Short mmCIF file of C-alpha atoms in Angstrom, two decimals:
data_model
loop_
_atom_site.label_atom_id
_atom_site.label_comp_id
_atom_site.label_asym_id
_atom_site.label_seq_id
_atom_site.Cartn_x
_atom_site.Cartn_y
_atom_site.Cartn_z
CA UNK O 1 121.06 134.37 112.04
CA UNK O 2 123.54 131.71 113.13
CA UNK O 3 123.32 128.26 111.60
CA UNK O 4 122.28 126.79 114.94
CA UNK O 5 119.32 129.08 115.02
CA UNK O 6 118.63 128.12 111.41
CA UNK O 7 118.46 124.45 112.37
CA UNK O 8 116.25 125.35 115.29
CA UNK O 9 114.02 127.36 112.98
CA UNK O 10 113.67 124.52 110.46
CA UNK O 11 112.99 122.00 113.21
CA UNK O 12 110.40 124.13 114.91
CA UNK O 13 108.74 124.90 111.56
CA UNK O 14 108.43 121.20 110.69
CA UNK O 15 107.27 120.12 114.13
CA UNK O 16 104.86 123.06 114.37
CA UNK O 17 103.44 122.21 110.95
CA UNK O 18 102.76 118.59 111.92
CA UNK O 19 101.39 119.57 115.32
CA UNK O 20 99.07 122.07 113.66
CA UNK O 21 97.87 119.33 111.32
CA UNK O 22 97.28 117.09 114.34
CA UNK O 23 95.40 119.82 116.21
CA UNK O 24 93.34 120.60 113.14
CA UNK O 25 92.40 116.92 112.79
CA UNK O 26 91.47 116.72 116.47
CA UNK O 27 89.50 119.97 116.39
CA UNK O 28 87.60 118.89 113.29
CA UNK O 29 87.26 115.25 114.30
CA UNK O 30 83.79 113.96 113.51
CA UNK O 31 81.52 114.11 116.55
CA UNK O 32 78.54 112.36 115.10
CA UNK O 33 75.27 112.08 116.92
CA UNK O 34 73.68 108.80 115.81
CA UNK O 35 70.41 110.65 115.35
CA UNK O 36 71.94 113.56 113.47
CA UNK O 37 70.67 114.13 109.93
CA UNK O 38 68.81 110.83 109.87
CA UNK O 39 65.62 112.68 109.14
CA UNK O 40 66.76 112.70 105.51
CA UNK O 41 67.22 108.94 105.51
CA UNK O 42 63.97 107.55 104.15
CA UNK O 43 63.68 103.88 105.02
CA UNK O 44 60.59 101.77 105.51
CA UNK O 45 62.50 98.68 106.59
CA UNK O 46 64.68 98.38 109.70
CA UNK O 47 66.89 96.00 107.76
CA UNK O 48 67.72 98.56 105.09
CA UNK O 49 71.14 100.19 105.32
CA UNK O 50 70.91 101.96 101.96
CA UNK O 51 70.14 105.59 101.37
CA UNK O 52 67.93 106.35 98.40
CA UNK O 53 67.81 110.11 97.68
CA UNK O 54 64.44 111.77 97.40
CA UNK O 55 63.22 112.40 93.89
CA UNK O 56 63.06 115.98 92.74
CA UNK O 57 59.50 115.38 91.67
CA UNK O 58 57.03 114.43 94.35
CA UNK O 59 56.59 111.37 96.53
CA UNK O 60 57.69 107.91 95.53
CA UNK O 61 54.99 105.25 95.17
CA UNK O 62 55.24 102.29 97.51
CA UNK O 63 56.75 99.23 95.81
CA UNK O 64 58.99 96.40 96.87
CA UNK O 65 60.30 93.08 95.72
CA UNK O 66 60.72 89.94 97.80
CA UNK O 67 63.04 88.12 95.39
CA UNK O 68 66.09 86.43 96.85
CA UNK O 69 69.32 88.45 96.69
CA UNK O 70 72.76 87.09 95.86
CA UNK O 71 76.28 88.23 95.00
CA UNK O 72 77.94 88.00 91.59
CA UNK O 73 81.72 88.04 91.08
CA UNK O 74 83.66 89.75 88.30
CA UNK O 75 87.36 89.21 87.62
CA UNK O 76 89.50 91.35 85.33
CA UNK O 77 93.23 91.86 85.05
CA UNK O 78 93.11 94.63 87.69
CA UNK O 79 89.95 93.86 89.71
CA UNK O 80 88.10 91.24 91.60
CA UNK O 81 84.68 92.78 92.19
CA UNK O 82 81.58 91.62 94.04
CA UNK O 83 78.17 93.08 93.19
CA UNK O 84 75.08 92.64 95.35
CA UNK O 85 72.07 91.85 93.18
CA UNK O 86 70.01 93.89 95.66
CA UNK O 87 70.37 97.34 94.14
CA UNK O 88 73.25 96.24 91.93
CA UNK O 89 75.81 97.90 94.26
CA UNK O 90 79.55 97.22 94.29
CA UNK O 91 80.15 95.84 97.77
CA UNK O 92 83.73 94.62 97.46
CA UNK O 93 86.72 95.42 95.26
CA UNK O 94 90.17 93.84 95.40
CA UNK O 95 92.94 95.58 93.46
CA UNK O 96 94.88 92.67 92.00
CA UNK O 97 97.93 94.75 91.04
CA UNK O 98 98.45 96.00 94.61
CA UNK O 99 99.46 93.92 97.64
CA UNK O 100 97.66 94.31 100.96
CA UNK O 101 101.05 94.40 102.69
CA UNK O 102 104.56 94.22 101.31
CA UNK O 103 105.39 90.69 100.22
CA UNK O 104 101.90 89.28 100.80
CA UNK O 105 99.88 87.36 98.22
CA UNK O 106 96.64 89.02 99.34
CA UNK O 107 95.45 91.78 97.02
CA UNK O 108 94.57 95.17 98.47
CA UNK O 109 90.88 95.47 99.33
CA UNK O 110 89.69 98.95 98.46
CA UNK O 111 85.92 98.50 98.86
CA UNK O 112 84.26 96.10 101.25
CA UNK O 113 83.55 95.54 104.90
CA UNK O 114 86.48 96.00 107.31
CA UNK O 115 85.95 95.05 110.95
CA UNK O 116 82.33 96.16 110.79
CA UNK O 117 83.13 99.30 108.78
CA UNK O 118 81.60 99.55 105.32
CA UNK O 119 82.89 101.12 102.13
CA UNK O 120 80.47 100.59 99.23
CA UNK O 121 79.65 102.12 95.85
CA UNK O 122 75.93 102.57 95.21
CA UNK O 123 73.80 103.68 92.30
CA UNK O 124 70.20 103.50 91.23
CA UNK O 125 67.21 105.02 89.47
CA UNK O 126 64.75 107.10 91.43
CA UNK O 127 62.16 109.57 90.16
CA UNK O 128 58.44 108.99 89.81
CA UNK O 129 58.93 105.59 88.17
CA UNK O 130 62.42 104.56 89.26
CA UNK O 131 62.79 101.03 90.68
CA UNK O 132 64.84 102.20 93.70
CA UNK O 133 62.49 102.91 96.57
CA UNK O 134 63.29 103.83 100.16
CA UNK O 135 63.79 100.55 101.99
CA UNK O 136 62.83 98.44 98.98
CA UNK O 137 65.46 98.38 96.28
CA UNK O 138 65.15 96.10 93.25
CA UNK O 139 66.68 92.64 93.07
CA UNK O 140 68.47 92.32 89.73
CA UNK O 141 68.91 89.11 87.77
CA UNK O 142 71.88 87.86 85.78
CA UNK O 143 72.39 84.85 83.54
CA UNK O 144 75.44 83.78 85.54
CA UNK O 145 77.04 84.40 88.92
CA UNK O 146 80.64 84.78 87.77
CA UNK O 147 82.15 86.84 84.97
CA UNK O 148 85.74 87.06 83.73
CA UNK O 149 87.40 89.48 81.34
CA UNK O 150 88.92 87.58 78.41
CA UNK O 151 89.22 90.32 75.82
CA UNK O 152 89.50 94.10 75.94
CA UNK O 153 86.03 94.68 77.38
CA UNK O 154 83.57 92.91 79.67
CA UNK O 155 79.92 93.93 79.96
CA UNK O 156 77.99 92.70 82.99
CA UNK O 157 74.23 93.27 82.55
CA UNK O 158 71.80 93.12 85.48
CA UNK O 159 68.09 93.19 84.67
CA UNK O 160 64.92 94.00 86.56
CA UNK O 161 61.32 94.29 85.40
CA UNK O 162 58.79 96.14 87.54
CA UNK O 163 55.13 95.28 88.08
CA UNK O 164 54.10 97.42 85.09
CA UNK O 165 56.42 95.62 82.72
CA UNK O 166 59.04 98.36 82.48
CA UNK O 167 62.47 96.78 81.96
CA UNK O 168 65.61 98.20 83.57
CA UNK O 169 69.06 96.95 82.55
CA UNK O 170 71.97 98.06 84.71
CA UNK O 171 75.23 97.32 82.91
CA UNK O 172 78.74 97.62 84.31
CA UNK O 173 81.44 97.97 81.65
CA UNK O 174 84.95 96.81 82.59
CA UNK O 175 87.93 97.40 80.30
CA UNK O 176 91.33 95.75 80.23
CA UNK O 177 93.95 97.55 82.32
CA UNK O 178 91.54 100.28 83.44
CA UNK O 179 90.32 101.24 86.91
CA UNK O 180 87.38 103.26 85.63
CA UNK O 181 84.15 101.33 85.22
CA UNK O 182 81.31 102.45 83.00
CA UNK O 183 77.73 102.40 84.28
CA UNK O 184 74.89 102.24 81.77
CA UNK O 185 71.20 102.19 82.65
CA UNK O 186 68.88 101.24 79.81
CA UNK O 187 65.20 101.90 80.48
CA UNK O 188 62.73 100.15 78.15
CA UNK O 189 59.27 101.63 78.65
CA UNK O 190 56.87 99.03 77.29
CA UNK O 191 53.81 100.78 78.74
CA UNK O 192 51.38 103.13 77.04
CA UNK O 193 52.29 106.01 79.38
CA UNK O 194 55.46 108.09 79.71
CA UNK O 195 57.62 107.42 82.77
CA UNK O 196 60.22 109.47 84.62
CA UNK O 197 63.48 108.28 86.15
CA UNK O 198 66.48 109.94 87.74
CA UNK O 199 69.99 108.53 88.15
CA UNK O 200 71.88 108.79 91.43
CA UNK O 201 75.43 107.60 92.17
CA UNK O 202 77.06 107.70 95.59
CA UNK O 203 79.82 106.32 97.80
CA UNK O 204 79.05 105.21 101.33
CA UNK O 205 81.74 104.85 103.97
CA UNK O 206 81.57 104.37 107.72
CA UNK O 207 82.88 107.42 109.59
CA UNK O 208 86.49 106.77 110.61
CA UNK O 209 88.94 108.46 112.94
CA UNK O 210 92.08 110.16 111.71
CA UNK O 211 95.48 108.49 111.70
CA UNK O 212 98.57 109.21 113.79
CA UNK O 213 100.70 112.34 113.93
CA UNK O 214 103.01 110.93 111.26
CA UNK O 215 100.12 109.83 109.03
CA UNK O 216 98.86 113.19 107.84
CA UNK O 217 97.10 111.93 104.71
CA UNK O 218 93.52 113.07 104.27
CA UNK O 219 90.79 110.48 104.77
CA UNK O 220 87.35 111.71 103.77
CA UNK O 221 85.14 112.95 100.98
CA UNK O 222 85.77 115.50 98.26
CA UNK O 223 83.88 116.96 95.33
CA UNK O 224 84.34 119.14 92.28
CA UNK O 225 81.85 121.49 90.69
CA UNK O 226 81.76 124.16 88.01
CA UNK O 227 82.74 126.73 90.64
CA UNK O 228 85.11 124.65 92.79
CA UNK O 229 87.63 122.42 91.01
CA UNK O 230 88.41 120.49 94.16
CA UNK O 231 86.98 120.83 97.64
CA UNK O 232 87.39 118.53 100.61
CA UNK O 233 84.26 117.67 102.58
CA UNK O 234 85.34 115.87 105.71
CA UNK O 235 83.35 113.61 108.01
CA UNK O 236 82.94 116.52 110.41
CA UNK O 237 81.69 118.74 107.55
CA UNK O 238 79.06 116.12 106.78
CA UNK O 239 78.04 115.93 110.44
CA UNK O 240 77.67 119.73 110.56
CA UNK O 241 75.81 120.27 107.31
CA UNK O 242 74.51 118.23 104.39
CA UNK O 243 76.17 119.15 101.13
CA UNK O 244 73.75 120.37 98.46
CA UNK O 245 75.20 121.92 95.30
CA UNK O 246 73.64 122.23 91.86
CA UNK O 247 76.26 122.24 89.15
CA UNK O 248 77.01 121.46 85.56
CA UNK O 249 78.92 118.17 85.53
CA UNK O 250 81.06 117.74 88.64
CA UNK O 251 82.25 114.69 90.56
CA UNK O 252 82.22 113.19 94.08
CA UNK O 253 84.89 111.07 95.73
CA UNK O 254 86.21 109.40 98.84
CA UNK O 255 89.95 109.81 99.34
CA UNK O 256 92.47 107.82 101.34
CA UNK O 257 96.23 107.30 101.29
CA UNK O 258 97.29 106.26 97.77
CA UNK O 259 93.75 105.35 96.58
CA UNK O 260 90.49 107.02 95.62
CA UNK O 261 86.98 106.04 94.56
CA UNK O 262 84.98 108.57 92.59
CA UNK O 263 81.72 108.91 90.70
CA UNK O 264 81.78 111.12 87.62
CA UNK O 265 78.23 111.74 86.35
CA UNK O 266 77.32 113.04 82.92
CA UNK O 267 79.10 116.34 82.32
CA UNK O 268 76.45 117.47 79.85
CA UNK O 269 73.70 117.91 82.43
CA UNK O 270 72.93 119.62 85.72
CA UNK O 271 73.69 117.46 88.72
CA UNK O 272 73.03 117.82 92.43
CA UNK O 273 75.96 116.95 94.65
CA UNK O 274 74.82 115.88 98.11
CA UNK O 275 76.03 114.34 101.35
CA UNK O 276 74.71 113.20 104.72
CA UNK O 277 75.46 111.03 107.72
CA UNK O 278 73.04 108.10 107.43
CA UNK O 279 72.00 105.25 109.69
CA UNK O 280 74.84 103.18 111.11
CA UNK O 281 77.23 106.17 111.21
CA UNK O 282 77.63 105.97 107.43
CA UNK O 283 78.98 108.99 105.60
CA UNK O 284 77.55 109.37 102.10
CA UNK O 285 78.52 111.65 99.24
CA UNK O 286 76.78 111.40 95.91
CA UNK O 287 75.54 112.98 92.70
CA UNK O 288 71.95 113.06 91.46
CA UNK O 289 71.20 113.76 87.81
CA UNK O 290 68.28 115.44 86.07
CA UNK O 291 64.91 113.66 85.78
CA UNK O 292 64.60 111.93 82.40
CA UNK O 293 61.28 111.34 80.66
CA UNK O 294 60.95 108.10 78.71
CA UNK O 295 58.03 108.15 76.33
CA UNK O 296 55.66 105.21 75.84
CA UNK O 297 57.22 102.30 73.96
CA UNK O 298 60.59 104.07 73.89
CA UNK O 299 64.04 103.46 75.38
CA UNK O 300 66.48 105.76 77.13
CA UNK O 301 70.02 105.28 78.43
CA UNK O 302 71.60 107.03 81.39
CA UNK O 303 75.24 106.69 82.38
CA UNK O 304 78.12 107.60 84.66
CA UNK O 305 81.71 106.55 85.31
CA UNK O 306 83.04 105.07 88.53
CA UNK O 307 86.76 105.05 89.32
CA UNK O 308 88.21 102.82 92.03
CA UNK O 309 91.95 102.58 92.12
CA UNK O 310 95.30 104.29 92.72
CA UNK O 311 95.74 108.03 92.80
CA UNK O 312 97.59 108.41 89.52
CA UNK O 313 97.30 111.92 88.13
CA UNK O 314 97.37 111.13 84.40
CA UNK O 315 94.65 108.48 84.65
CA UNK O 316 92.41 110.61 86.86
CA UNK O 317 92.75 113.69 84.67
CA UNK O 318 91.66 111.67 81.63
CA UNK O 319 88.40 110.78 83.41
CA UNK O 320 87.66 114.32 84.60
CA UNK O 321 89.81 117.45 84.09
CA UNK O 322 89.94 118.13 87.83
CA UNK O 323 89.85 114.64 89.29
CA UNK O 324 93.66 114.56 89.41
CA UNK O 325 93.44 117.14 92.21
CA UNK O 326 92.46 114.28 94.52
CA UNK O 327 96.19 113.56 94.49
CA UNK O 328 96.30 116.11 97.25
CA UNK O 329 99.56 118.06 97.36
CA UNK O 330 98.03 120.71 99.60
CA UNK O 331 98.29 124.43 98.96
CA UNK O 332 101.72 123.99 97.33
CA UNK O 333 100.34 121.81 94.53
CA UNK O 334 101.70 124.18 91.86
CA UNK O 335 105.22 123.35 93.09
CA UNK O 336 104.59 119.69 93.94
CA UNK O 337 103.16 118.74 90.54
CA UNK O 338 106.25 119.78 88.53
CA UNK O 339 108.50 118.13 91.12
CA UNK O 340 106.53 114.89 90.81
CA UNK O 341 106.81 115.00 87.02
CA UNK O 342 110.57 115.40 87.44
CA UNK O 343 110.66 112.51 89.93
CA UNK O 344 108.81 110.21 87.52
CA UNK O 345 111.14 111.18 84.68
CA UNK O 346 114.18 110.41 86.83
CA UNK O 347 112.69 107.03 87.76
CA UNK O 348 112.09 106.22 84.08
CA UNK O 349 115.82 106.70 83.52
CA UNK O 350 117.24 105.27 86.75
CA UNK O 351 114.73 102.47 87.33
CA UNK O 352 114.77 102.77 91.13
CA UNK O 353 112.61 105.10 93.22
CA UNK O 354 115.20 105.42 95.97
CA UNK O 355 117.87 106.45 93.47
CA UNK O 356 115.34 108.82 91.89
CA UNK O 357 114.76 110.43 95.30
CA UNK O 358 118.51 110.92 95.70
CA UNK O 359 118.74 112.38 92.20
CA UNK O 360 115.90 114.86 92.68
CA UNK O 361 117.38 115.93 96.01
CA UNK O 362 120.71 116.61 94.31
CA UNK O 363 118.97 118.60 91.55
CA UNK O 364 116.87 120.66 93.97
CA UNK O 365 119.79 121.37 96.30
CA UNK O 366 121.99 122.31 93.35
CA UNK O 367 119.33 124.66 91.99
CA UNK O 368 119.08 126.31 95.41
CA UNK O 369 122.85 126.57 95.83
CA UNK O 370 122.90 130.37 95.28
CA UNK O 371 120.40 130.74 98.14
CA UNK O 372 122.40 128.36 100.31
CA UNK O 373 125.61 130.25 99.58
CA UNK O 374 123.96 133.57 100.45
CA UNK O 375 122.66 132.03 103.68
CA UNK O 376 125.97 130.60 104.86
CA UNK O 377 127.92 133.67 103.72
CA UNK O 378 125.63 135.95 105.70
CA UNK O 379 125.89 133.73 108.78
CA UNK O 380 129.69 133.58 108.50
CA UNK O 381 129.96 137.36 108.25
CA UNK O 382 127.70 137.70 111.26
CA UNK O 383 129.98 135.37 113.23
CA UNK O 384 133.03 137.38 112.12
CA UNK O 385 131.39 140.45 113.66
CA UNK O 386 130.92 138.81 117.06
CA UNK O 387 134.01 140.48 118.63
CA UNK O 388 132.87 143.91 117.46
CA UNK O 389 129.34 143.13 118.70
CA UNK O 390 130.74 142.21 122.11
CA UNK O 391 132.70 145.48 122.19
CA UNK O 392 129.56 147.48 121.44
CA UNK O 393 127.73 145.71 124.25
CA UNK O 394 130.57 146.54 126.60
CA UNK O 395 130.59 150.16 125.46
CA UNK O 396 126.88 150.93 125.65
CA UNK O 397 125.87 148.59 128.46
CA UNK O 398 122.10 148.70 129.04
CA UNK O 399 121.42 151.59 126.68
CA UNK O 400 119.48 149.58 124.10
CA UNK O 401 118.76 152.55 121.84
CA UNK O 402 122.39 153.57 121.40
CA UNK O 403 123.46 149.93 121.12
CA UNK O 404 120.89 149.35 118.38
CA UNK O 405 121.98 152.46 116.46
CA UNK O 406 125.64 151.50 116.75
CA UNK O 407 124.91 147.95 115.63
CA UNK O 408 123.01 149.08 112.52
CA UNK O 409 125.85 151.48 111.68
CA UNK O 410 128.33 148.61 111.99
CA UNK O 411 126.21 146.49 109.66
CA UNK O 412 126.14 149.33 107.14
CA UNK O 413 129.89 149.81 107.17
CA UNK O 414 130.62 146.10 106.97
CA UNK O 415 127.94 145.62 104.26
CA UNK O 416 126.21 142.86 106.20
CA UNK O 417 122.49 142.16 106.06
CA UNK O 418 121.42 140.74 109.46
CA UNK O 419 118.44 139.07 107.81
CA UNK O 420 120.52 137.57 105.02
CA UNK O 421 120.47 134.14 106.64
CA UNK O 422 116.70 134.16 107.09
CA UNK O 423 115.42 135.01 103.62
CA UNK O 424 117.08 132.06 101.84
CA UNK O 425 115.60 129.68 104.42
CA UNK O 426 112.13 131.19 103.96
CA UNK O 427 112.44 130.83 100.18
CA UNK O 428 113.54 127.19 100.48
CA UNK O 429 110.80 126.07 102.90
CA UNK O 430 108.03 125.89 100.22
CA UNK O 431 110.27 123.60 98.15
CA UNK O 432 110.92 121.34 101.13
CA UNK O 433 107.22 121.16 102.04
CA UNK O 434 106.23 120.56 98.40
CA UNK O 435 108.63 117.61 98.21
CA UNK O 436 107.28 116.40 101.55
CA UNK O 437 103.81 116.08 99.98
CA UNK O 438 105.18 114.55 96.78
CA UNK O 439 106.79 111.69 98.73
CA UNK O 440 103.73 111.39 100.97
CA UNK O 441 101.14 111.26 98.16
CA UNK O 442 102.90 109.37 95.38
CA UNK O 443 101.24 105.99 94.88
CA UNK O 444 104.33 104.91 92.95
CA UNK O 445 106.35 104.89 96.17
CA UNK O 446 103.98 102.43 97.87
CA UNK O 447 105.97 99.22 98.45
CA UNK O 448 108.77 100.60 96.23
CA UNK O 449 112.14 98.98 96.94
CA UNK O 450 115.44 100.82 97.32
CA UNK O 451 118.42 98.70 98.42
CA UNK O 452 119.23 96.05 101.00
CA UNK O 453 116.78 96.18 103.92
CA UNK O 454 114.82 99.15 102.50
CA UNK O 455 112.16 97.20 100.63
CA UNK O 456 109.31 99.68 101.08
CA UNK O 457 109.95 103.43 100.78
CA UNK O 458 106.41 104.17 102.00
CA UNK O 459 107.07 102.41 105.34
CA UNK O 460 109.39 103.26 108.19
CA UNK O 461 112.97 101.99 108.18
CA UNK O 462 112.62 98.61 109.97
CA UNK O 463 116.08 98.92 111.52
CA UNK O 464 115.98 102.71 112.02
CA UNK O 465 119.27 103.15 110.17
CA UNK O 466 118.19 106.19 108.14
CA UNK O 467 116.85 108.17 111.15
CA UNK O 468 120.07 107.48 113.06
CA UNK O 469 122.19 108.55 110.09
CA UNK O 470 120.06 111.66 109.78
CA UNK O 471 120.69 112.52 113.42
CA UNK O 472 124.41 111.92 112.89
CA UNK O 473 124.40 114.28 109.91
CA UNK O 474 122.81 116.99 112.06
CA UNK O 475 125.43 116.37 114.76
CA UNK O 476 128.27 116.71 112.20
CA UNK O 477 126.76 119.94 110.91
CA UNK O 478 126.70 121.34 114.42
CA UNK O 479 130.31 120.33 115.02
CA UNK O 480 131.43 122.06 111.83
CA UNK O 481 130.37 125.32 113.42
CA UNK O 482 130.94 126.56 116.95
CA UNK O 483 128.02 127.06 119.31
CA UNK O 484 127.46 130.83 119.12
CA UNK O 485 124.08 131.12 120.77
CA UNK O 486 124.31 132.38 124.32
CA UNK O 487 120.83 131.67 125.61
CA UNK O 488 121.03 128.55 127.84
CA UNK O 489 117.64 127.25 126.70
CA UNK O 490 118.59 127.55 123.02
CA UNK O 491 121.91 125.86 123.72
CA UNK O 492 120.14 122.88 125.31
CA UNK O 493 117.68 122.65 122.44
CA UNK O 494 120.49 122.74 119.88
CA UNK O 495 122.45 120.07 121.76
CA UNK O 496 119.51 117.67 121.80
CA UNK O 497 118.16 118.59 118.33
CA UNK O 498 119.85 115.65 116.52
CA UNK O 499 118.42 113.23 119.09
CA UNK O 500 114.97 114.81 118.92
CA UNK O 501 114.90 114.63 115.13
CA UNK O 502 116.18 111.05 115.08
CA UNK O 503 113.37 109.98 117.42
CA UNK O 504 110.84 112.04 115.49
CA UNK O 505 111.83 110.42 112.18
CA UNK O 506 111.72 106.84 113.49
CA UNK O 507 108.13 106.44 112.23
CA UNK O 508 108.43 108.51 109.07
CA UNK O 509 108.27 106.76 105.67
CA UNK O 510 111.82 105.78 104.76
CA UNK O 511 111.54 107.63 101.43
CA UNK O 512 111.02 110.91 103.30
CA UNK O 513 113.89 110.25 105.70
CA UNK O 514 116.13 109.32 102.76
CA UNK O 515 115.36 112.69 101.19
CA UNK O 516 116.18 114.61 104.39
CA UNK O 517 119.37 112.61 104.97
CA UNK O 518 120.66 113.21 101.44
CA UNK O 519 119.66 116.86 101.71
CA UNK O 520 121.67 117.15 104.93
CA UNK O 521 124.73 115.47 103.43
CA UNK O 522 124.64 117.79 100.43
CA UNK O 523 124.27 120.77 102.78
CA UNK O 524 127.39 119.64 104.66
CA UNK O 525 129.33 119.39 101.41
CA UNK O 526 128.10 122.79 100.26
CA UNK O 527 128.94 124.29 103.64
CA UNK O 528 132.53 123.02 103.46
CA UNK O 529 132.94 124.37 99.92
CA UNK O 530 131.51 127.78 100.81
CA UNK O 531 133.53 128.12 104.02
CA UNK O 532 136.76 127.05 102.33
CA UNK O 533 136.27 129.76 99.72
CA UNK O 534 135.56 132.39 102.37
CA UNK O 535 138.61 131.40 104.42
CA UNK O 536 140.78 131.81 101.32
CA UNK O 537 139.51 135.40 101.19
CA UNK O 538 140.60 135.92 104.77
CA UNK O 539 137.15 135.72 106.36
CA UNK O 540 137.32 133.74 109.57
CA UNK O 541 134.47 131.25 109.51
CA UNK O 542 135.11 128.64 112.20
CA UNK O 543 136.84 128.57 115.55
#
């Protein structure tokens, strides 16, 4: 396979991959009927936008509170959080260590309301005696409306007492430097009869459309169970069928580019993982625990952990063994994970993510040098056989059978493998795609600076210098080798390939384009070294 065809193959593979992703997103785009699945949404009030799961044990008694709701604010070193006293839900979260946009002073809002779209974290107690009722959730009380972390831990208690005198204390536990928040429910049964409660935790997010062709990051729900370590459950999946899985432990999450929010219930009990499309086009994924009996004049505590922050593998794995899989490297995760570890190690030494990208590209290309050498050597030998190939065509004319037999015999005598240029490319493609996902998914590259005008490796090059240089590197590579393809259509495609790729890469994150540019430059250097060695052996390579 000639090098021009190799470039064409790589280009078509990359473009086809992204187009397939785009088609897959379009084909599976959520087509939500506003009335779909709302039969499972039990609300008695038209003003209620909260979903309270049905108890596993019978009907819920009618109860409501008319107390006035309010919002309390919590500030830590990493969060600014707002909690609605109605239900005690987290309705807004600002990540103080992350900018909304590069250079801005506004922190990144992970949870909240965005142009009418909601993204909330909800939790409550249902069951026969739980305070959370369909359409009538409890209004919690606090001693103050603002809280601030001053030490290593901040506990924010919210209390509610029902009409029977049962006391419920919902406590959020924030810790210094941590994005995981503890949830503790303390139930104090002061009555003479046993009561039953059941903890549910869920994330609610308005159904959203996919991003652009370049933005291929997954936006949607995911879950893990005892059987499935990590499974995506998209908006369209929710519209088609409500999730209902009984499992030991597990977790549920909503994933977006660079960030994730996830509920991790008790891993010591059976949980029900569920989903639905609720009123207002809201997609919900949650976990419901086992019913807990609290005896008369006794207390019981139920708990879960909620994570809301960056997709950092080490932190997520510490919360749940499989939660790090939400850093979604796709089906090549087993290659991407080691490459990311190497990238982080290089950054720890070099101190610059752009330089680390260059370094890992050099390492990967050097490790694959034997494959590259085999590829270029095979292509050069094939080019050297072009005169003999032309003679065989002249000799056998339209007799394809005899021409094919003569060609294979020539290959055997010359010890040339006609597929020798293809196999190395096929072996290298998984590495390239794995690195593609590493650069796409790594939170560390968000707003990471390189040099000069490249102040954000996760954004496109503002002056399009890298895409233009990439196109120039492709043009140089073509010029180093003569155009050997004879098909007019292929010749036109090869001629315009540098331009096509330059335009295609204009909107790519600059970190990705930097990788491809450096990879191309190294390939050019390797090509010159390999060809010079072959020419010294008398093998005509160019011209």
